[in-house]
Amino acid sequence: MKPARLWCMFLLPAFFGACKSPPPPLPSAVEESPASRLDFDHVEGRSVRDVSLFFTLKLSNPRSVPFRTALAGWKAELDGSVPEEGAAFLHVEEGPVLPGEDAEIPVRLDLDLARCPASDAASLAARLTISVVYLFAEGPPSSGTVSAETVFTRVREPVFTITSIAILQAELVNTRFRVNLRIDNPNFFPVDLSSFGYELYGEGRFWADGEERDVLHIPARGSGERRLFLLMNFINMKRSLLDEVIAMNMVRYRFRGEAQIGTGVEYLPLFDMVFDHSGLSKVFK
């Protein structure tokens, strides 16, 4: 074989090898999953029983395609227990999270504390857990779970009790009473009885009403007493009713009205309450 032909035989395989298609690229790595977390913001109270906890669901999209979120489930815990009722979850629907961008979704947990498990503690520990599904414009969805917790002061209503009713002066038309009122404060902080209006009933009959301002400061887990001076008008009643009142040793009373309570608690510094208390009290002369 001639040297030239031998040289060509070595060149041809190299030439045809150079003309082959390049190998397919290696598959790219799986894109990073979205990042999310749940942060507690603040608490608001409309009354001692209706409390709302506000959170923010924070999202970050590291992918090259947008995604939307679907909140697949949630769980509320109060002092380690899951309330069967009295908890409601609300959130604001948001648009897609674009590639490389962040987003925030406001979330709210409404609690009806009167329907949640009872607790005598000074504060309540609440925890919210959310299951999040990420729906991408391309590719399969992914999911994750986030949670946040907070502790807030428990506020309770004071308890009103009449300890005694005294007849100070009995006349043909008017009778003056002194009513001793005890207010018990079940809270772990002092409260102020700022004002209250009331009606007093004895043995099922309306006796008197009144209104008080700047009433009483009541210490934490303590009680305070206040004397109310009432005027009972018999001008439109039978004389026999006055005789019955004067002759009473014990009276079944009903004391009802509205009060305004100052707490000093940030999320519920002042609240209105309705009281309606019945009992049996001695009548002194």
PDB file of C-alpha atoms in Angstrom:
ATOM      1  CA  MET A   1       0.000   0.000   0.000  1.00  0.00           C
ATOM      2  CA  LYS A   2       1.293   3.427  -0.921  1.00  0.00           C
ATOM      3  CA  PRO A   3       2.088   5.910   1.834  1.00  0.00           C
ATOM      4  CA  ALA A   4      -0.481   8.480   0.527  1.00  0.00           C
ATOM      5  CA  ARG A   5      -3.342   6.024   0.723  1.00  0.00           C
ATOM      6  CA  LEU A   6      -2.347   4.981   4.214  1.00  0.00           C
ATOM      7  CA  TRP A   7      -2.398   8.619   5.267  1.00  0.00           C
ATOM      8  CA  CYS A   8      -5.931   9.036   3.906  1.00  0.00           C
ATOM      9  CA  MET A   9      -7.121   5.973   5.772  1.00  0.00           C
ATOM     10  CA  PHE A  10      -6.065   7.595   9.039  1.00  0.00           C
ATOM     11  CA  LEU A  11      -7.711  10.940   8.131  1.00  0.00           C
ATOM     12  CA  LEU A  12     -11.145   9.618   7.060  1.00  0.00           C
ATOM     13  CA  PRO A  13     -12.234   8.254  10.451  1.00  0.00           C
ATOM     14  CA  ALA A  14     -11.243  11.543  12.068  1.00  0.00           C
ATOM     15  CA  PHE A  15     -13.184  13.523   9.418  1.00  0.00           C
ATOM     16  CA  PHE A  16     -16.371  11.493   9.776  1.00  0.00           C
ATOM     17  CA  GLY A  17     -16.047  11.593  13.576  1.00  0.00           C
ATOM     18  CA  ALA A  18     -15.914  15.410  13.448  1.00  0.00           C
ATOM     19  CA  CYS A  19     -19.153  15.505  11.425  1.00  0.00           C
ATOM     20  CA  LYS A  20     -21.204  13.615  14.063  1.00  0.00           C
ATOM     21  CA  SER A  21     -23.929  15.539  16.047  1.00  0.00           C
ATOM     22  CA  PRO A  22     -22.801  16.763  19.502  1.00  0.00           C
ATOM     23  CA  PRO A  23     -24.096  14.728  22.449  1.00  0.00           C
ATOM     24  CA  PRO A  24     -27.278  16.024  24.091  1.00  0.00           C
ATOM     25  CA  PRO A  25     -26.697  18.331  27.065  1.00  0.00           C
ATOM     26  CA  LEU A  26     -27.008  16.898  30.529  1.00  0.00           C
ATOM     27  CA  PRO A  27     -30.372  17.522  32.159  1.00  0.00           C
ATOM     28  CA  SER A  28     -30.391  20.699  34.253  1.00  0.00           C
ATOM     29  CA  ALA A  29     -30.674  20.436  38.000  1.00  0.00           C
ATOM     30  CA  VAL A  30     -34.152  20.650  39.578  1.00  0.00           C
ATOM     31  CA  GLU A  31     -35.058  24.265  40.318  1.00  0.00           C
ATOM     32  CA  GLU A  32     -35.099  25.422  43.895  1.00  0.00           C
ATOM     33  CA  SER A  33     -38.416  25.293  45.736  1.00  0.00           C
ATOM     34  CA  PRO A  34     -40.137  28.508  46.796  1.00  0.00           C
ATOM     35  CA  ALA A  35     -39.261  29.847  50.224  1.00  0.00           C
ATOM     36  CA  SER A  36     -42.049  30.727  52.645  1.00  0.00           C
ATOM     37  CA  ARG A  37     -42.527  31.603  56.282  1.00  0.00           C
ATOM     38  CA  LEU A  38     -45.321  32.785  58.559  1.00  0.00           C
ATOM     39  CA  ASP A  39     -44.779  35.803  60.820  1.00  0.00           C
ATOM     40  CA  PHE A  40     -47.051  37.048  63.611  1.00  0.00           C
ATOM     41  CA  ASP A  41     -47.987  40.738  63.343  1.00  0.00           C
ATOM     42  CA  HIS A  42     -50.397  41.858  66.049  1.00  0.00           C
ATOM     43  CA  VAL A  43     -53.564  41.081  67.992  1.00  0.00           C
ATOM     44  CA  GLU A  44     -56.833  43.022  68.053  1.00  0.00           C
ATOM     45  CA  GLY A  45     -59.792  42.624  70.380  1.00  0.00           C
ATOM     46  CA  ARG A  46     -63.404  43.661  69.823  1.00  0.00           C
ATOM     47  CA  SER A  47     -64.498  42.301  73.199  1.00  0.00           C
ATOM     48  CA  VAL A  48     -63.226  39.925  75.875  1.00  0.00           C
ATOM     49  CA  ARG A  49     -64.439  36.973  73.815  1.00  0.00           C
ATOM     50  CA  ASP A  50     -63.752  38.115  70.216  1.00  0.00           C
ATOM     51  CA  VAL A  51     -60.017  38.297  69.478  1.00  0.00           C
ATOM     52  CA  SER A  52     -58.239  38.358  66.096  1.00  0.00           C
ATOM     53  CA  LEU A  53     -54.611  37.353  65.516  1.00  0.00           C
ATOM     54  CA  PHE A  54     -52.958  38.813  62.410  1.00  0.00           C
ATOM     55  CA  PHE A  55     -50.137  37.046  60.553  1.00  0.00           C
ATOM     56  CA  THR A  56     -48.243  37.549  57.285  1.00  0.00           C
ATOM     57  CA  LEU A  57     -47.408  34.693  54.931  1.00  0.00           C
ATOM     58  CA  LYS A  58     -44.151  35.703  53.194  1.00  0.00           C
ATOM     59  CA  LEU A  59     -43.244  34.058  49.868  1.00  0.00           C
ATOM     60  CA  SER A  60     -40.138  34.112  47.673  1.00  0.00           C
ATOM     61  CA  ASN A  61     -39.923  32.728  44.118  1.00  0.00           C
ATOM     62  CA  PRO A  62     -36.403  31.568  43.079  1.00  0.00           C
ATOM     63  CA  ARG A  63     -37.648  29.891  39.893  1.00  0.00           C
ATOM     64  CA  SER A  64     -37.800  31.077  36.310  1.00  0.00           C
ATOM     65  CA  VAL A  65     -41.597  30.695  36.117  1.00  0.00           C
ATOM     66  CA  PRO A  66     -44.335  32.340  38.216  1.00  0.00           C
ATOM     67  CA  PHE A  67     -46.462  30.462  40.727  1.00  0.00           C
ATOM     68  CA  ARG A  68     -49.722  30.915  42.575  1.00  0.00           C
ATOM     69  CA  THR A  69     -50.450  29.711  46.081  1.00  0.00           C
ATOM     70  CA  ALA A  70     -53.311  27.580  47.359  1.00  0.00           C
ATOM     71  CA  LEU A  71     -53.754  27.284  51.098  1.00  0.00           C
ATOM     72  CA  ALA A  72     -54.603  23.608  51.414  1.00  0.00           C
ATOM     73  CA  GLY A  73     -55.300  23.465  55.138  1.00  0.00           C
ATOM     74  CA  TRP A  74     -54.761  25.113  58.522  1.00  0.00           C
ATOM     75  CA  LYS A  75     -54.713  24.237  62.204  1.00  0.00           C
ATOM     76  CA  ALA A  76     -55.094  26.483  65.236  1.00  0.00           C
ATOM     77  CA  GLU A  77     -53.826  25.554  68.697  1.00  0.00           C
ATOM     78  CA  LEU A  78     -54.664  27.386  71.913  1.00  0.00           C
ATOM     79  CA  ASP A  79     -52.578  26.492  74.949  1.00  0.00           C
ATOM     80  CA  GLY A  80     -51.668  23.236  73.219  1.00  0.00           C
ATOM     81  CA  SER A  81     -55.279  22.225  72.502  1.00  0.00           C
ATOM     82  CA  VAL A  82     -57.011  22.284  69.127  1.00  0.00           C
ATOM     83  CA  PRO A  83     -60.385  24.028  69.506  1.00  0.00           C
ATOM     84  CA  GLU A  84     -63.199  22.083  67.874  1.00  0.00           C
ATOM     85  CA  GLU A  85     -65.112  25.334  67.386  1.00  0.00           C
ATOM     86  CA  GLY A  86     -64.594  29.011  67.990  1.00  0.00           C
ATOM     87  CA  ALA A  87     -61.719  29.461  65.496  1.00  0.00           C
ATOM     88  CA  ALA A  88     -61.999  30.827  61.942  1.00  0.00           C
ATOM     89  CA  PHE A  89     -59.251  31.293  59.344  1.00  0.00           C
ATOM     90  CA  LEU A  90     -59.284  34.093  56.765  1.00  0.00           C
ATOM     91  CA  HIS A  91     -56.775  35.186  54.123  1.00  0.00           C
ATOM     92  CA  VAL A  92     -56.552  37.576  51.193  1.00  0.00           C
ATOM     93  CA  GLU A  93     -56.236  36.114  47.688  1.00  0.00           C
ATOM     94  CA  GLU A  94     -53.148  37.412  45.888  1.00  0.00           C
ATOM     95  CA  GLY A  95     -51.935  37.324  42.268  1.00  0.00           C
ATOM     96  CA  PRO A  96     -49.023  35.213  40.981  1.00  0.00           C
ATOM     97  CA  VAL A  97     -45.546  35.521  42.455  1.00  0.00           C
ATOM     98  CA  LEU A  98     -43.280  36.412  39.531  1.00  0.00           C
ATOM     99  CA  PRO A  99     -39.826  34.890  38.986  1.00  0.00           C
ATOM    100  CA  GLY A 100     -37.242  36.303  41.352  1.00  0.00           C
ATOM    101  CA  GLU A 101     -39.821  38.302  43.332  1.00  0.00           C
ATOM    102  CA  ASP A 102     -41.305  38.219  46.822  1.00  0.00           C
ATOM    103  CA  ALA A 103     -44.911  38.517  47.973  1.00  0.00           C
ATOM    104  CA  GLU A 104     -46.859  38.820  51.228  1.00  0.00           C
ATOM    105  CA  ILE A 105     -50.318  37.450  51.994  1.00  0.00           C
ATOM    106  CA  PRO A 106     -52.229  38.812  55.017  1.00  0.00           C
ATOM    107  CA  VAL A 107     -53.703  36.042  57.168  1.00  0.00           C
ATOM    108  CA  ARG A 108     -56.120  36.321  60.114  1.00  0.00           C
ATOM    109  CA  LEU A 109     -57.199  33.919  62.824  1.00  0.00           C
ATOM    110  CA  ASP A 110     -60.460  34.863  64.565  1.00  0.00           C
ATOM    111  CA  LEU A 111     -61.030  33.355  68.007  1.00  0.00           C
ATOM    112  CA  ASP A 112     -64.257  33.177  69.975  1.00  0.00           C
ATOM    113  CA  LEU A 113     -62.699  32.570  73.385  1.00  0.00           C
ATOM    114  CA  ALA A 114     -66.057  31.759  74.952  1.00  0.00           C
ATOM    115  CA  ARG A 115     -66.244  28.683  72.700  1.00  0.00           C
ATOM    116  CA  CYS A 116     -62.587  27.684  72.973  1.00  0.00           C
ATOM    117  CA  PRO A 117     -61.226  25.476  75.765  1.00  0.00           C
ATOM    118  CA  ALA A 118     -61.402  27.293  79.112  1.00  0.00           C
ATOM    119  CA  SER A 119     -58.190  28.405  80.765  1.00  0.00           C
ATOM    120  CA  ASP A 120     -57.533  30.244  84.019  1.00  0.00           C
ATOM    121  CA  ALA A 121     -54.040  31.320  82.944  1.00  0.00           C
ATOM    122  CA  ALA A 122     -52.946  34.951  82.782  1.00  0.00           C
ATOM    123  CA  SER A 123     -52.166  34.613  79.076  1.00  0.00           C
ATOM    124  CA  LEU A 124     -52.950  32.362  76.143  1.00  0.00           C
ATOM    125  CA  ALA A 125     -50.438  30.781  73.754  1.00  0.00           C
ATOM    126  CA  ALA A 126     -51.740  30.544  70.188  1.00  0.00           C
ATOM    127  CA  ARG A 127     -50.151  28.710  67.266  1.00  0.00           C
ATOM    128  CA  LEU A 128     -51.242  28.747  63.614  1.00  0.00           C
ATOM    129  CA  THR A 129     -50.044  26.173  61.066  1.00  0.00           C
ATOM    130  CA  ILE A 130     -50.765  26.490  57.327  1.00  0.00           C
ATOM    131  CA  SER A 131     -50.254  23.983  54.503  1.00  0.00           C
ATOM    132  CA  VAL A 132     -49.260  25.810  51.293  1.00  0.00           C
ATOM    133  CA  VAL A 133     -49.379  24.440  47.731  1.00  0.00           C
ATOM    134  CA  TYR A 134     -47.336  26.190  45.017  1.00  0.00           C
ATOM    135  CA  LEU A 135     -48.946  25.987  41.572  1.00  0.00           C
ATOM    136  CA  PHE A 136     -46.488  26.744  38.750  1.00  0.00           C
ATOM    137  CA  ALA A 137     -47.247  27.923  35.248  1.00  0.00           C
ATOM    138  CA  GLU A 138     -45.092  25.010  34.061  1.00  0.00           C
ATOM    139  CA  GLY A 139     -44.305  21.747  35.790  1.00  0.00           C
ATOM    140  CA  PRO A 140     -45.760  19.884  38.761  1.00  0.00           C
ATOM    141  CA  PRO A 141     -46.794  21.690  41.963  1.00  0.00           C
ATOM    142  CA  SER A 142     -44.900  21.564  45.234  1.00  0.00           C
ATOM    143  CA  SER A 143     -45.988  22.120  48.816  1.00  0.00           C
ATOM    144  CA  GLY A 144     -44.775  23.155  52.242  1.00  0.00           C
ATOM    145  CA  THR A 145     -45.917  23.840  55.796  1.00  0.00           C
ATOM    146  CA  VAL A 146     -45.338  26.994  57.816  1.00  0.00           C
ATOM    147  CA  SER A 147     -46.311  27.977  61.355  1.00  0.00           C
ATOM    148  CA  ALA A 148     -46.040  30.850  63.825  1.00  0.00           C
ATOM    149  CA  GLU A 149     -47.066  31.374  67.415  1.00  0.00           C
ATOM    150  CA  THR A 150     -47.689  34.179  69.878  1.00  0.00           C
ATOM    151  CA  VAL A 151     -48.745  34.773  73.484  1.00  0.00           C
ATOM    152  CA  PHE A 152     -51.376  37.367  74.399  1.00  0.00           C
ATOM    153  CA  THR A 153     -52.978  38.536  77.637  1.00  0.00           C
ATOM    154  CA  ARG A 154     -56.359  37.038  78.499  1.00  0.00           C
ATOM    155  CA  VAL A 155     -58.997  39.640  79.431  1.00  0.00           C
ATOM    156  CA  ARG A 156     -62.075  38.670  81.447  1.00  0.00           C
ATOM    157  CA  GLU A 157     -65.188  40.505  82.542  1.00  0.00           C
ATOM    158  CA  PRO A 158     -65.563  41.557  86.192  1.00  0.00           C
ATOM    159  CA  VAL A 159     -68.380  39.988  88.230  1.00  0.00           C
ATOM    160  CA  PHE A 160     -71.017  42.162  89.940  1.00  0.00           C
ATOM    161  CA  THR A 161     -72.709  41.033  93.171  1.00  0.00           C
ATOM    162  CA  ILE A 162     -75.069  42.850  95.539  1.00  0.00           C
ATOM    163  CA  THR A 163     -74.053  42.029  99.116  1.00  0.00           C
ATOM    164  CA  SER A 164     -76.811  43.937 100.931  1.00  0.00           C
ATOM    165  CA  ILE A 165     -79.717  46.334 100.463  1.00  0.00           C
ATOM    166  CA  ALA A 166     -80.535  48.824 103.230  1.00  0.00           C
ATOM    167  CA  ILE A 167     -83.686  50.950 103.569  1.00  0.00           C
ATOM    168  CA  LEU A 168     -82.467  54.352 104.745  1.00  0.00           C
ATOM    169  CA  GLN A 169     -85.752  56.241 104.761  1.00  0.00           C
ATOM    170  CA  ALA A 170     -89.280  55.103 103.975  1.00  0.00           C
ATOM    171  CA  GLU A 171     -91.808  57.768 103.111  1.00  0.00           C
ATOM    172  CA  LEU A 172     -95.249  57.787 101.577  1.00  0.00           C
ATOM    173  CA  VAL A 173     -93.946  58.537  98.078  1.00  0.00           C
ATOM    174  CA  ASN A 174     -90.193  57.860  98.060  1.00  0.00           C
ATOM    175  CA  THR A 175     -87.974  55.280  99.699  1.00  0.00           C
ATOM    176  CA  ARG A 176     -84.218  55.654  99.788  1.00  0.00           C
ATOM    177  CA  PHE A 177     -81.983  52.616  99.492  1.00  0.00           C
ATOM    178  CA  ARG A 178     -78.307  51.977  99.986  1.00  0.00           C
ATOM    179  CA  VAL A 179     -77.080  49.108  97.853  1.00  0.00           C
ATOM    180  CA  ASN A 180     -73.678  47.575  98.611  1.00  0.00           C
ATOM    181  CA  LEU A 181     -72.111  46.361  95.384  1.00  0.00           C
ATOM    182  CA  ARG A 182     -69.040  44.106  95.179  1.00  0.00           C
ATOM    183  CA  ILE A 183     -67.063  43.835  91.948  1.00  0.00           C
ATOM    184  CA  ASP A 184     -64.666  40.895  91.616  1.00  0.00           C
ATOM    185  CA  ASN A 185     -61.776  41.170  89.169  1.00  0.00           C
ATOM    186  CA  PRO A 186     -60.724  37.746  87.787  1.00  0.00           C
ATOM    187  CA  ASN A 187     -57.861  39.264  85.740  1.00  0.00           C
ATOM    188  CA  PHE A 188     -54.156  39.119  86.542  1.00  0.00           C
ATOM    189  CA  PHE A 189     -53.981  42.909  86.139  1.00  0.00           C
ATOM    190  CA  PRO A 190     -55.968  45.774  87.734  1.00  0.00           C
ATOM    191  CA  VAL A 191     -59.035  47.214  86.010  1.00  0.00           C
ATOM    192  CA  ASP A 192     -61.009  50.431  86.315  1.00  0.00           C
ATOM    193  CA  LEU A 193     -64.772  50.507  86.412  1.00  0.00           C
ATOM    194  CA  SER A 194     -65.013  53.744  84.433  1.00  0.00           C
ATOM    195  CA  SER A 195     -68.785  54.111  84.251  1.00  0.00           C
ATOM    196  CA  PHE A 196     -71.921  52.073  84.401  1.00  0.00           C
ATOM    197  CA  GLY A 197     -75.664  52.435  84.214  1.00  0.00           C
ATOM    198  CA  TYR A 198     -77.951  50.012  85.998  1.00  0.00           C
ATOM    199  CA  GLU A 199     -81.473  48.965  86.881  1.00  0.00           C
ATOM    200  CA  LEU A 200     -82.472  47.299  90.145  1.00  0.00           C
ATOM    201  CA  TYR A 201     -85.449  44.934  90.407  1.00  0.00           C
ATOM    202  CA  GLY A 202     -86.802  43.479  93.637  1.00  0.00           C
ATOM    203  CA  GLU A 203     -89.141  40.490  93.719  1.00  0.00           C
ATOM    204  CA  GLY A 204     -89.711  40.885  89.973  1.00  0.00           C
ATOM    205  CA  ARG A 205     -90.664  44.605  90.176  1.00  0.00           C
ATOM    206  CA  PHE A 206     -88.655  47.552  88.924  1.00  0.00           C
ATOM    207  CA  TRP A 207     -87.313  49.518  91.872  1.00  0.00           C
ATOM    208  CA  ALA A 208     -84.821  52.091  90.690  1.00  0.00           C
ATOM    209  CA  ASP A 209     -82.101  52.936  88.188  1.00  0.00           C
ATOM    210  CA  GLY A 210     -79.029  55.113  88.069  1.00  0.00           C
ATOM    211  CA  GLU A 211     -75.690  55.910  86.452  1.00  0.00           C
ATOM    212  CA  GLU A 212     -72.223  56.198  87.971  1.00  0.00           C
ATOM    213  CA  ARG A 213     -68.952  57.718  86.655  1.00  0.00           C
ATOM    214  CA  ASP A 214     -65.324  57.055  87.666  1.00  0.00           C
ATOM    215  CA  VAL A 215     -66.573  54.289  89.877  1.00  0.00           C
ATOM    216  CA  LEU A 216     -63.769  52.100  91.167  1.00  0.00           C
ATOM    217  CA  HIS A 217     -60.195  50.845  90.742  1.00  0.00           C
ATOM    218  CA  ILE A 218     -60.049  47.093  91.329  1.00  0.00           C
ATOM    219  CA  PRO A 219     -56.711  45.330  91.985  1.00  0.00           C
ATOM    220  CA  ALA A 220     -55.535  42.271  90.101  1.00  0.00           C
ATOM    221  CA  ARG A 221     -57.330  39.090  91.220  1.00  0.00           C
ATOM    222  CA  GLY A 222     -59.034  41.193  93.884  1.00  0.00           C
ATOM    223  CA  SER A 223     -62.327  42.887  94.571  1.00  0.00           C
ATOM    224  CA  GLY A 224     -63.724  46.288  95.410  1.00  0.00           C
ATOM    225  CA  GLU A 225     -66.945  47.594  96.903  1.00  0.00           C
ATOM    226  CA  ARG A 226     -69.096  50.556  96.074  1.00  0.00           C
ATOM    227  CA  ARG A 227     -72.195  51.952  97.739  1.00  0.00           C
ATOM    228  CA  LEU A 228     -75.038  53.049  95.507  1.00  0.00           C
ATOM    229  CA  PHE A 229     -77.748  55.343  96.828  1.00  0.00           C
ATOM    230  CA  LEU A 230     -81.056  54.820  95.040  1.00  0.00           C
ATOM    231  CA  LEU A 231     -84.398  56.514  95.202  1.00  0.00           C
ATOM    232  CA  MET A 232     -87.467  54.319  94.747  1.00  0.00           C
ATOM    233  CA  ASN A 233     -90.559  56.257  93.691  1.00  0.00           C
ATOM    234  CA  PHE A 234     -93.932  54.795  94.714  1.00  0.00           C
ATOM    235  CA  ILE A 235     -96.063  57.560  93.243  1.00  0.00           C
ATOM    236  CA  ASN A 236     -97.508  55.229  90.588  1.00  0.00           C
ATOM    237  CA  MET A 237     -97.530  52.116  92.775  1.00  0.00           C
ATOM    238  CA  LYS A 238     -99.781  50.734  95.449  1.00  0.00           C
ATOM    239  CA  ARG A 239     -99.087  51.541  99.095  1.00  0.00           C
ATOM    240  CA  SER A 240     -99.060  47.805  99.773  1.00  0.00           C
ATOM    241  CA  LEU A 241     -95.842  47.473  97.751  1.00  0.00           C
ATOM    242  CA  LEU A 242     -94.070  49.950 100.042  1.00  0.00           C
ATOM    243  CA  ASP A 243     -95.266  48.009 103.074  1.00  0.00           C
ATOM    244  CA  GLU A 244     -93.942  44.804 101.512  1.00  0.00           C
ATOM    245  CA  VAL A 245     -90.533  46.366 100.913  1.00  0.00           C
ATOM    246  CA  ILE A 246     -90.288  47.719 104.435  1.00  0.00           C
ATOM    247  CA  ALA A 247     -91.299  44.329 105.891  1.00  0.00           C
ATOM    248  CA  MET A 248     -88.781  42.323 103.884  1.00  0.00           C
ATOM    249  CA  ASN A 249     -85.899  40.508 105.539  1.00  0.00           C
ATOM    250  CA  MET A 250     -84.648  38.974 102.299  1.00  0.00           C
ATOM    251  CA  VAL A 251     -85.254  40.134  98.757  1.00  0.00           C
ATOM    252  CA  ARG A 252     -84.764  38.408  95.439  1.00  0.00           C
ATOM    253  CA  TYR A 253     -83.108  40.985  93.265  1.00  0.00           C
ATOM    254  CA  ARG A 254     -82.065  41.410  89.700  1.00  0.00           C
ATOM    255  CA  PHE A 255     -79.273  43.871  88.892  1.00  0.00           C
ATOM    256  CA  ARG A 256     -78.607  44.577  85.242  1.00  0.00           C
ATOM    257  CA  GLY A 257     -77.030  47.240  83.061  1.00  0.00           C
ATOM    258  CA  GLU A 258     -73.946  48.176  81.068  1.00  0.00           C
ATOM    259  CA  ALA A 259     -70.436  49.002  82.273  1.00  0.00           C
ATOM    260  CA  GLN A 260     -67.268  50.363  80.713  1.00  0.00           C
ATOM    261  CA  ILE A 261     -64.067  48.681  81.875  1.00  0.00           C
ATOM    262  CA  GLY A 262     -60.524  50.070  81.503  1.00  0.00           C
ATOM    263  CA  THR A 263     -57.822  47.398  81.336  1.00  0.00           C
ATOM    264  CA  GLY A 264     -54.522  48.983  80.313  1.00  0.00           C
ATOM    265  CA  VAL A 265     -54.040  46.028  77.933  1.00  0.00           C
ATOM    266  CA  GLU A 266     -52.754  47.245  74.576  1.00  0.00           C
ATOM    267  CA  TYR A 267     -55.047  45.269  72.285  1.00  0.00           C
ATOM    268  CA  LEU A 268     -58.186  45.928  74.400  1.00  0.00           C
ATOM    269  CA  PRO A 269     -57.622  49.037  76.566  1.00  0.00           C
ATOM    270  CA  LEU A 270     -61.342  49.668  77.077  1.00  0.00           C
ATOM    271  CA  PHE A 271     -64.399  47.508  76.570  1.00  0.00           C
ATOM    272  CA  ASP A 272     -68.125  47.627  77.214  1.00  0.00           C
ATOM    273  CA  MET A 273     -69.873  44.800  78.968  1.00  0.00           C
ATOM    274  CA  VAL A 274     -73.471  43.924  79.732  1.00  0.00           C
ATOM    275  CA  PHE A 275     -74.224  42.435  83.130  1.00  0.00           C
ATOM    276  CA  ASP A 276     -77.387  40.790  84.372  1.00  0.00           C
ATOM    277  CA  HIS A 277     -77.071  39.261  87.818  1.00  0.00           C
ATOM    278  CA  SER A 278     -79.773  37.849  90.065  1.00  0.00           C
ATOM    279  CA  GLY A 279     -79.507  36.765  93.666  1.00  0.00           C
ATOM    280  CA  LEU A 280     -80.844  36.888  97.188  1.00  0.00           C
ATOM    281  CA  SER A 281     -79.864  39.696  99.559  1.00  0.00           C
ATOM    282  CA  LYS A 282     -80.630  40.735 103.116  1.00  0.00           C
ATOM    283  CA  VAL A 283     -82.668  43.895 103.603  1.00  0.00           C
ATOM    284  CA  PHE A 284     -81.560  46.116 106.485  1.00  0.00           C
ATOM    285  CA  LYS A 285     -83.442  49.015 107.986  1.00  0.00           C
TER     286      LYS A 285
END
